Each structure stands twice: as structure tokens, then as C-alpha cells.
PDB file of C-alpha atoms in Angstrom:
ATOM      1  CA  MET A   1      96.017  82.187 106.207  1.00 90.00           C
ATOM      2  CA  SER A   2      98.133  85.211 105.145  1.00 92.00           C
ATOM      3  CA  PHE A   3      97.349  87.849 103.847  1.00 91.00           C
ATOM      4  CA  GLU A   4      99.777  91.206 102.545  1.00 91.00           C
ATOM      5  CA  VAL A   5      98.272  95.320 103.278  1.00 93.00           C
ATOM      6  CA  ILE A   6      99.722  97.193 100.345  1.00 97.00           C
ATOM      7  CA  PRO A   7      99.672 100.823 101.570  1.00 98.00           C
ATOM      8  CA  ALA A   8      98.326 103.512  99.004  1.00 98.00           C
ATOM      9  CA  ILE A   9      98.923 106.962  98.188  1.00 99.00           C
ATOM     10  CA  ASP A  10      96.913 108.661  96.384  1.00 98.00           C
ATOM     11  CA  ILE A  11      98.203 111.882  94.443  1.00 99.00           C
ATOM     12  CA  ARG A  12      96.329 114.379  93.617  1.00 98.00           C
ATOM     13  CA  GLY A  13      97.374 118.289  92.386  1.00 98.00           C
ATOM     14  CA  GLY A  14     101.056 117.140  94.141  1.00 98.00           C
ATOM     15  CA  ARG A  15      99.547 115.711  97.493  1.00 98.00           C
ATOM     16  CA  CYS A  16      98.676 113.428  99.782  1.00 98.00           C
ATOM     17  CA  VAL A  17      94.851 112.715  98.983  1.00 98.00           C
ATOM     18  CA  ARG A  18      91.477 110.525 100.134  1.00 97.00           C
ATOM     19  CA  LEU A  19      88.572 110.881  98.175  1.00 96.00           C
ATOM     20  CA  LEU A  20      85.044 109.877 100.207  1.00 95.00           C
ATOM     21  CA  GLN A  21      83.792 107.111  97.695  1.00 95.00           C
ATOM     22  CA  GLY A  22      85.310 108.233  94.792  1.00 91.00           C
ATOM     23  CA  ASP A  23      84.447 112.124  94.571  1.00 94.00           C
ATOM     24  CA  TYR A  24      86.546 114.461  93.309  1.00 94.00           C
ATOM     25  CA  ASP A  25      84.736 117.043  95.684  1.00 95.00           C
ATOM     26  CA  ARG A  26      85.198 115.282  98.731  1.00 97.00           C
ATOM     27  CA  GLU A  27      88.622 114.970  99.170  1.00 96.00           C
ATOM     28  CA  THR A  28      90.756 114.984 101.979  1.00 97.00           C
ATOM     29  CA  ALA A  29      94.446 116.427 101.672  1.00 97.00           C
ATOM     30  CA  TYR A  30      96.924 114.705 105.155  1.00 95.00           C
ATOM     31  CA  ALA A  31      99.959 116.082 103.712  1.00 97.00           C
ATOM     32  CA  ASP A  32     101.799 117.942 101.024  1.00 98.00           C
ATOM     33  CA  ASP A  33     105.108 115.575 100.094  1.00 98.00           C
ATOM     34  CA  PRO A  34     104.062 112.354  98.439  1.00 99.00           C
ATOM     35  CA  ALA A  35     107.813 110.758  99.210  1.00 99.00           C
ATOM     36  CA  GLU A  36     107.690 111.435 102.607  1.00 98.00           C
ATOM     37  CA  VAL A  37     104.573 109.304 103.627  1.00 99.00           C
ATOM     38  CA  ALA A  38     105.741 106.739 101.130  1.00 99.00           C
ATOM     39  CA  ARG A  39     109.660 106.516 103.095  1.00 99.00           C
ATOM     40  CA  ASP A  40     107.113 106.722 106.450  1.00 99.00           C
ATOM     41  CA  TRP A  41     105.458 103.518 105.198  1.00 98.00           C
ATOM     42  CA  GLU A  42     108.392 102.584 104.304  1.00 99.00           C
ATOM     43  CA  ALA A  43     110.027 102.683 107.605  1.00 99.00           C
ATOM     44  CA  GLN A  44     107.025 101.185 109.279  1.00 98.00           C
ATOM     45  CA  GLY A  45     107.269  97.756 107.530  1.00 97.00           C
ATOM     46  CA  ALA A  46     105.601  98.433 104.378  1.00 98.00           C
ATOM     47  CA  GLN A  47     107.059  95.708 101.598  1.00 97.00           C
ATOM     48  CA  ARG A  48     105.473  97.567  98.282  1.00 98.00           C
ATOM     49  CA  LEU A  49     103.260 100.557  97.888  1.00 99.00           C
ATOM     50  CA  HIS A  50     100.219 101.331  95.568  1.00 98.00           C
ATOM     51  CA  VAL A  51     100.164 105.006  93.951  1.00 98.00           C
ATOM     52  CA  VAL A  52      97.269 106.349  92.048  1.00 98.00           C
ATOM     53  CA  ASP A  53      97.755 109.897  90.131  1.00 98.00           C
ATOM     54  CA  LEU A  54      94.412 110.301  90.544  1.00 98.00           C
ATOM     55  CA  ASP A  55      94.737 113.480  88.090  1.00 98.00           C
ATOM     56  CA  GLY A  56      95.866 111.434  86.183  1.00 97.00           C
ATOM     57  CA  ALA A  57      92.997 109.185  86.411  1.00 96.00           C
ATOM     58  CA  ARG A  58      90.457 111.479  85.654  1.00 96.00           C
ATOM     59  CA  GLU A  59      92.030 113.290  82.817  1.00 96.00           C
ATOM     60  CA  GLY A  60      93.362 110.030  81.039  1.00 96.00           C
ATOM     61  CA  ARG A  61      96.989 111.062  80.951  1.00 95.00           C
ATOM     62  CA  PRO A  62      99.959 111.126  83.651  1.00 96.00           C
ATOM     63  CA  VAL A  63      99.740 114.144  85.845  1.00 97.00           C
ATOM     64  CA  ASN A  64     102.228 113.318  89.072  1.00 97.00           C
ATOM     65  CA  ALA A  65     104.661 111.778  86.724  1.00 95.00           C
ATOM     66  CA  ALA A  66     107.560 114.190  89.307  1.00 95.00           C
ATOM     67  CA  GLU A  67     105.834 113.173  92.254  1.00 97.00           C
ATOM     68  CA  VAL A  68     105.709 109.383  91.352  1.00 97.00           C
ATOM     69  CA  ALA A  69     109.452 109.568  90.449  1.00 95.00           C
ATOM     70  CA  ALA A  70     110.088 111.325  93.972  1.00 97.00           C
ATOM     71  CA  ILE A  71     108.591 108.619  95.458  1.00 98.00           C
ATOM     72  CA  CYS A  72     110.000 105.882  93.103  1.00 96.00           C
ATOM     73  CA  GLU A  73     113.866 106.917  94.400  1.00 96.00           C
ATOM     74  CA  ALA A  74     112.459 107.519  97.866  1.00 98.00           C
ATOM     75  CA  VAL A  75     112.286 103.749  98.405  1.00 98.00           C
ATOM     76  CA  ALA A  76     113.851 101.339  98.391  1.00 98.00           C
ATOM     77  CA  ILE A  77     110.343  98.994  97.952  1.00 98.00           C
ATOM     78  CA  PRO A  78     108.408  97.798  95.145  1.00 97.00           C
ATOM     79  CA  VAL A  79     105.747 100.436  93.960  1.00 98.00           C
ATOM     80  CA  GLU A  80     102.725  99.802  91.927  1.00 97.00           C
ATOM     81  CA  VAL A  81     101.741 102.325  90.059  1.00 97.00           C
ATOM     82  CA  SER A  82      98.095 103.609  88.240  1.00 96.00           C
ATOM     83  CA  GLY A  83      96.315 106.314  86.810  1.00 96.00           C
ATOM     84  CA  GLY A  84      96.576 107.751  83.052  1.00 93.00           C
ATOM     85  CA  LEU A  85      98.565 105.053  82.328  1.00 94.00           C
ATOM     86  CA  ARG A  86      96.786 104.851  78.851  1.00 94.00           C
ATOM     87  CA  THR A  87      99.717 103.790  76.207  1.00 93.00           C
ATOM     88  CA  LEU A  88     103.269 102.030  76.399  1.00 92.00           C
ATOM     89  CA  GLU A  89     104.846 105.623  76.248  1.00 92.00           C
ATOM     90  CA  ASP A  90     102.878 106.154  79.461  1.00 90.00           C
ATOM     91  CA  ILE A  91     104.023 102.664  80.644  1.00 89.00           C
ATOM     92  CA  GLU A  92     107.692 103.167  79.948  1.00 89.00           C
ATOM     93  CA  GLY A  93     107.920 107.011  81.197  1.00 86.00           C
ATOM     94  CA  VAL A  94     107.074 105.312  84.867  1.00 84.00           C
ATOM     95  CA  VAL A  95     109.421 102.320  84.344  1.00 81.00           C
ATOM     96  CA  GLU A  96     112.078 104.889  83.666  1.00 76.00           C
TER      97      GLU A  96
END
């Protein structure tokens, strides 16, 4: 049996964070530059990334689009994006 580990980058306020059990009041910030974190994951052998716009998930619209775009430009591996994508226009904005 084999499986693939897909690193996740959660973005809130433009920074990489982790929420404790999904609680927005209990976050730990661990990096200020999400694109740098993405490059680090790629350098460590990640084959793809999962990126979550936590502000977008909460507000129902993309919020950290610039950070998501910077990640997509920084790495050559596929990037899966979630958080705040509610309309076709939202999705098209990420794909472009």
C-alpha cells in the first residue's frame, strides 16, 4: 500500500498559521511569507500542495488571493486551493 502526503498551507491575514481544532481564536502563526513556505515544501520533495485561504473560508469570498497567486508562481508543483471559493468567478480568479 502506498499513499501521498500533501502538505497544507493555511493562510490568515497574509501569514501561514495553524488553528487549534479549527478555532480562529486559537491560532499559531509560523511564517510571514506563504510563498517561501511553499518553496520549502517543494524543496523537501512535496509533489503538490494544499492551500487554504482561512479568511476566505470565513468570509465566503477570496481574501488572500495575492498570497495564493504568489504561491502558485513560486512553485512548479500543482497547488490545490480552497477557502472562499463560492462562485465560478472566484474559481476562475484562482485558475488564472
